[in-house]
PDB file of C-alpha atoms in Angstrom:
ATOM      1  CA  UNK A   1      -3.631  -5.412 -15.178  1.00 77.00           C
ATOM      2  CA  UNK A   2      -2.232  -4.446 -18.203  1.00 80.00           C
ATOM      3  CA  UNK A   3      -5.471  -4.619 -20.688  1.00 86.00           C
ATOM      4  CA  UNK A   4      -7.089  -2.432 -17.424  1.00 90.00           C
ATOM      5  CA  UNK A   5      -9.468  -5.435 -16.358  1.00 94.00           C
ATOM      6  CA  UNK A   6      -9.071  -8.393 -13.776  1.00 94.00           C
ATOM      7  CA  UNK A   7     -11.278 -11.839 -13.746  1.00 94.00           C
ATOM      8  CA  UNK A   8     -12.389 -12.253 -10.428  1.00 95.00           C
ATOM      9  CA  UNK A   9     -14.572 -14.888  -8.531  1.00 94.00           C
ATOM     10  CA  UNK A  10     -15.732 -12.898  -5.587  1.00 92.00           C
ATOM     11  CA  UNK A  11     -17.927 -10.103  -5.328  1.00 93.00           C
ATOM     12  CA  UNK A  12     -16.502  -7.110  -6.504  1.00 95.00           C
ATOM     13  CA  UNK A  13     -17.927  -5.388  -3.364  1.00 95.00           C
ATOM     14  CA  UNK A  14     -16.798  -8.350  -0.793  1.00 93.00           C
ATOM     15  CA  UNK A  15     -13.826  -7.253   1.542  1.00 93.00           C
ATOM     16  CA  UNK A  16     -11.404  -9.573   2.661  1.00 93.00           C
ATOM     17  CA  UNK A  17      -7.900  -9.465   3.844  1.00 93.00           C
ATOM     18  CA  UNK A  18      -4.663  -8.266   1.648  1.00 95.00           C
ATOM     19  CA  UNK A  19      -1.067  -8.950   2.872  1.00 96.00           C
ATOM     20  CA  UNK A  20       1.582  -8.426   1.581  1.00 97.00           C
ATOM     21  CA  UNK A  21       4.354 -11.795   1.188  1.00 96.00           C
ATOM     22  CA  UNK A  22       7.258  -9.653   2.507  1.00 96.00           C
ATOM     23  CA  UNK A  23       4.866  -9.027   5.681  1.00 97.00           C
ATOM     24  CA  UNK A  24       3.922 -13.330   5.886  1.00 96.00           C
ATOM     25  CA  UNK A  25       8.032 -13.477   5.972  1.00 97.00           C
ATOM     26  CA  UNK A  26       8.407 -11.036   8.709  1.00 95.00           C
ATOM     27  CA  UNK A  27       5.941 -12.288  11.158  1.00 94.00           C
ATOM     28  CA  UNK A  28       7.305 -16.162  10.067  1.00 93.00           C
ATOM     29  CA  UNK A  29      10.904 -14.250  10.833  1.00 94.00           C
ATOM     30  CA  UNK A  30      10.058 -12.897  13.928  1.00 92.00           C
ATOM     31  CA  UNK A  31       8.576 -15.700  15.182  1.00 90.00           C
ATOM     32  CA  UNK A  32      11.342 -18.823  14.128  1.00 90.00           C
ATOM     33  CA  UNK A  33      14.186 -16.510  15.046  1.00 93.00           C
ATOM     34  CA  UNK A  34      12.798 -16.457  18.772  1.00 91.00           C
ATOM     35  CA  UNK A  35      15.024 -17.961  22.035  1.00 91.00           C
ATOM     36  CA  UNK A  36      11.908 -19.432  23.659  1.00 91.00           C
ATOM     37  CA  UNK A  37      10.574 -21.036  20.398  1.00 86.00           C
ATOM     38  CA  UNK A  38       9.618 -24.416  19.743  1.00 87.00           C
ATOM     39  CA  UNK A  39       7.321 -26.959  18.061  1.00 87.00           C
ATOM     40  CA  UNK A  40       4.444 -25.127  16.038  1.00 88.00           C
ATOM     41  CA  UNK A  41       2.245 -22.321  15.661  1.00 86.00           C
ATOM     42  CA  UNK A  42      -0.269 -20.896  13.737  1.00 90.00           C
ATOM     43  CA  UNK A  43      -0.181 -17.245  13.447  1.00 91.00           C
ATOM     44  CA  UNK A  44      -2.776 -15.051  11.051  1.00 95.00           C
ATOM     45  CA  UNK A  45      -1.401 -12.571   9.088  1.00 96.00           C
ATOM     46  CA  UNK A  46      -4.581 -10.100   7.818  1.00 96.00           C
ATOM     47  CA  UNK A  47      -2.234  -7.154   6.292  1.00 96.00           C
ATOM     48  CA  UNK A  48      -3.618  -3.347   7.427  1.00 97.00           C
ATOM     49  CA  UNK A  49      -7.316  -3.589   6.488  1.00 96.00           C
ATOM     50  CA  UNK A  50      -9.958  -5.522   4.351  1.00 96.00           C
ATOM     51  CA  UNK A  51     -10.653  -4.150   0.728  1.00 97.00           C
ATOM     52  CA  UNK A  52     -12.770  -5.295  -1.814  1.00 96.00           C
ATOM     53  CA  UNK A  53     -11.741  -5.908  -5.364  1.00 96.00           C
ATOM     54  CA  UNK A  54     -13.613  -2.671  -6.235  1.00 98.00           C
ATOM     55  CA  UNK A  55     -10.749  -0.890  -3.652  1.00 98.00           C
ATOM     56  CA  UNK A  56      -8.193  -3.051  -5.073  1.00 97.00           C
ATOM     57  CA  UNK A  57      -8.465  -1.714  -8.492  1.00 97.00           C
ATOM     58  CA  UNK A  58      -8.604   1.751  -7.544  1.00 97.00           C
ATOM     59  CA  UNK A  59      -5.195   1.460  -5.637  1.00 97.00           C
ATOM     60  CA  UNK A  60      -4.134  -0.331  -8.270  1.00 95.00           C
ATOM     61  CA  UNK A  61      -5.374   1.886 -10.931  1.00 95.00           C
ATOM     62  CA  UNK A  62      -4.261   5.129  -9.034  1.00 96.00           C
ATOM     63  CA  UNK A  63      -0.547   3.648  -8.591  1.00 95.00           C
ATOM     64  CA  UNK A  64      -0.121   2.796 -12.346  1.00 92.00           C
ATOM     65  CA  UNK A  65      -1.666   5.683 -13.476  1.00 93.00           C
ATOM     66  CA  UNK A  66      -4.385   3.838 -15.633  1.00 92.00           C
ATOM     67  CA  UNK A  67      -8.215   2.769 -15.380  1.00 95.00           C
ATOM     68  CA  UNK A  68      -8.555  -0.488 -13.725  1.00 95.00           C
ATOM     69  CA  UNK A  69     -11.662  -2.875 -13.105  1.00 97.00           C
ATOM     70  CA  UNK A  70     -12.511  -6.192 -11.840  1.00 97.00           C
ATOM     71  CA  UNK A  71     -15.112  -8.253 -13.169  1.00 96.00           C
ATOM     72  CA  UNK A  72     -16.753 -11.512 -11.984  1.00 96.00           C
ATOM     73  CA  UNK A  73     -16.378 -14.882 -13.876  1.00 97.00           C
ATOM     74  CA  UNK A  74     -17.745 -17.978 -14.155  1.00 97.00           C
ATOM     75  CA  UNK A  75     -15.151 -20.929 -11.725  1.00 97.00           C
ATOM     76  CA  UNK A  76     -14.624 -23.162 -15.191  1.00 97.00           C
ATOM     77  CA  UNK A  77     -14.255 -19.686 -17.159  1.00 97.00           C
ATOM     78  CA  UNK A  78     -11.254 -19.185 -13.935  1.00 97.00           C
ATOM     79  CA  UNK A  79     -10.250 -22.661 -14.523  1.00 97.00           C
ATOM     80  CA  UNK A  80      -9.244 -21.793 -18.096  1.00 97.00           C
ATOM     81  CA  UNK A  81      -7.661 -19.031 -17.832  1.00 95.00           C
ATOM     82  CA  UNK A  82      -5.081 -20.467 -14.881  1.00 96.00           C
ATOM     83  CA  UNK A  83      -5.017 -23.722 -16.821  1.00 97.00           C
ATOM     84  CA  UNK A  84      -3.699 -21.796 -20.035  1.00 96.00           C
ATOM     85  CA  UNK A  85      -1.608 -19.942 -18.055  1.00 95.00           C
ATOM     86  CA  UNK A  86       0.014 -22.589 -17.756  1.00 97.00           C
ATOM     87  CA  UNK A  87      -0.685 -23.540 -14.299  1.00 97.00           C
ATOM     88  CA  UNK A  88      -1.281 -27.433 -13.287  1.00 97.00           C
ATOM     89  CA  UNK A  89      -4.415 -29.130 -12.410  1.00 97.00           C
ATOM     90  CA  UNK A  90      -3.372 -28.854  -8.694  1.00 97.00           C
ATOM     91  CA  UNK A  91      -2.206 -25.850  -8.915  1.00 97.00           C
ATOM     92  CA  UNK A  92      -5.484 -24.185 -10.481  1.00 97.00           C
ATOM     93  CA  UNK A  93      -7.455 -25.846  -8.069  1.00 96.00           C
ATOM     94  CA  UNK A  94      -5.765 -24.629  -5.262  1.00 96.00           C
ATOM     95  CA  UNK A  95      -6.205 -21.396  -6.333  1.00 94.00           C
ATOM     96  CA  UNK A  96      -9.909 -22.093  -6.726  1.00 95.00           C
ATOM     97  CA  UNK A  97     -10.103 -23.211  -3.271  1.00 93.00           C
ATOM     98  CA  UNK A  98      -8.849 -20.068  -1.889  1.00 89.00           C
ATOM     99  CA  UNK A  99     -10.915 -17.782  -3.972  1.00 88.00           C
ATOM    100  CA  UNK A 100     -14.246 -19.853  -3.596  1.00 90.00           C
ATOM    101  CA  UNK A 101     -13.761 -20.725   0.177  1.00 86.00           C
ATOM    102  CA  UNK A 102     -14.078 -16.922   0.222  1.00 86.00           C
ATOM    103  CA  UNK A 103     -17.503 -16.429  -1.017  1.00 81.00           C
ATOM    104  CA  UNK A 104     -19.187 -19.287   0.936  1.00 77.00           C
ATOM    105  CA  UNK A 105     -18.848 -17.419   4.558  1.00 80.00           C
ATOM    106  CA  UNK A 106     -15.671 -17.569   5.672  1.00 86.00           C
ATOM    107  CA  UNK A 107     -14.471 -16.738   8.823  1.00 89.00           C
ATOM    108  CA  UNK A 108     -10.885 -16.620   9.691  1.00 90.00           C
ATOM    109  CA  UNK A 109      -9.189 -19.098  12.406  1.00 92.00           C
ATOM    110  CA  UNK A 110      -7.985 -16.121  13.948  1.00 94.00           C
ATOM    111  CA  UNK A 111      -9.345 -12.813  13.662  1.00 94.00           C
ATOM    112  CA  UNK A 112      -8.241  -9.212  13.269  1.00 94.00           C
ATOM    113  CA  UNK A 113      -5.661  -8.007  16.183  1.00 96.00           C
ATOM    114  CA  UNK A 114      -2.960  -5.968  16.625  1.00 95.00           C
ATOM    115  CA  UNK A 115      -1.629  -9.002  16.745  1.00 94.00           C
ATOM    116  CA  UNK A 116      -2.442 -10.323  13.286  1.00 95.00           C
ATOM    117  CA  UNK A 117      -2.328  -7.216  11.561  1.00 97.00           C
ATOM    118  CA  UNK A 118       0.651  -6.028   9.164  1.00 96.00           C
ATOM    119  CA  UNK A 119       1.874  -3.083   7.952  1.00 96.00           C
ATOM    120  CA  UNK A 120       2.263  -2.764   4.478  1.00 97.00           C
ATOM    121  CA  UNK A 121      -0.540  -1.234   2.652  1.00 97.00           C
ATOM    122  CA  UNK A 122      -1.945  -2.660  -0.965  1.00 97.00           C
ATOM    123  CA  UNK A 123      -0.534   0.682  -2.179  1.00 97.00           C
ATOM    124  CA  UNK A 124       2.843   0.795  -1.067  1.00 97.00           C
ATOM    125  CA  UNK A 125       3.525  -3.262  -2.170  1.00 97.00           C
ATOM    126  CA  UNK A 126       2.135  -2.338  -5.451  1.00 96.00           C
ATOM    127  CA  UNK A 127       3.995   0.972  -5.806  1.00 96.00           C
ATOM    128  CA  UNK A 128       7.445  -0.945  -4.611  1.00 96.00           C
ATOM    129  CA  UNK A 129       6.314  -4.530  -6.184  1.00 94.00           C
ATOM    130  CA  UNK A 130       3.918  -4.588  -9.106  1.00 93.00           C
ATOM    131  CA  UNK A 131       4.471  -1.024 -10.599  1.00 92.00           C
ATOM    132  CA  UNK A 132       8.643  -1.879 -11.805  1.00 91.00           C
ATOM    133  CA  UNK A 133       7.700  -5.046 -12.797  1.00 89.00           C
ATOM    134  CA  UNK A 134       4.894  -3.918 -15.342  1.00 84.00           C
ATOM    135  CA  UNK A 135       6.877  -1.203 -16.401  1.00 80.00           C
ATOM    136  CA  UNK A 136       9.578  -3.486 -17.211  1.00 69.00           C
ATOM    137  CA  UNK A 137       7.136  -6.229 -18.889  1.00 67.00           C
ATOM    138  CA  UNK A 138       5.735  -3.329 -20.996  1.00 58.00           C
TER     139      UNK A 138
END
């Protein structure tokens, strides 16, 4: 974010679900915190709407005041990068799992409800969350 460009493995044009991890903790909340529950569940969590990475970047952009834009990668070029970030070999593939699983078709256990949709926007996580935190970083 900060040199204005982000490595991506998608299409830049592919939507796909946001949420935001304060929303994943309220719906896991809601639901542990229950009388009547017990044993498992799976619940989907989709966040307010699908965006691309092209959308992404423009919130992004527009809420840090600054140009920003995605570009595809090669997977080992990903690899590399999350490897030299430091990240281990487990952890960079699971990463890659996420991101690839993605582009090959995916279709969600559970689609888009009421149910499984949150509230926070990309925009108001990244004005609350990722804004003071690159400000502070420089």
């Amino acid at each position: 974010m900060r040199s204005g460009t982000v490595a991506v493995l998608l299409p830049t044009g592919q939507p796909f679900s946001w949420v935001a991890p304060a929303d994943i903790a309220a719906v896991a909340a809601s639901l542990l915190l229950r009388a009547d529950w017990s044993g498992r569940r799976v619940q989907a969590v989709h966040g307010p709407q699908d965006l691309s990475w092209d959308d992404v970047v423009a919130v992004v952009g527009d809420v840090l005041g600054r140009t920003v834009t995605a570009h595809r990668v090669a997977d080992d070029d990903m690899r590399a990068t999350l490897a030299g970030a430091g990240m281990s070999p487990a952890q960079v593939e699971a990463i890659m799992g996420m991101s690839t699983g993605l582009r090959e078709g995916f279709v969600p256990e559970q689609p888009r409800t009421p149910v499984t949709t949150t509230d926070t926007t990309l925009g108001a996580w990244a004005w609350a969350e990722l804004r003071p935190t690159l400000d502070a970083t420089g």
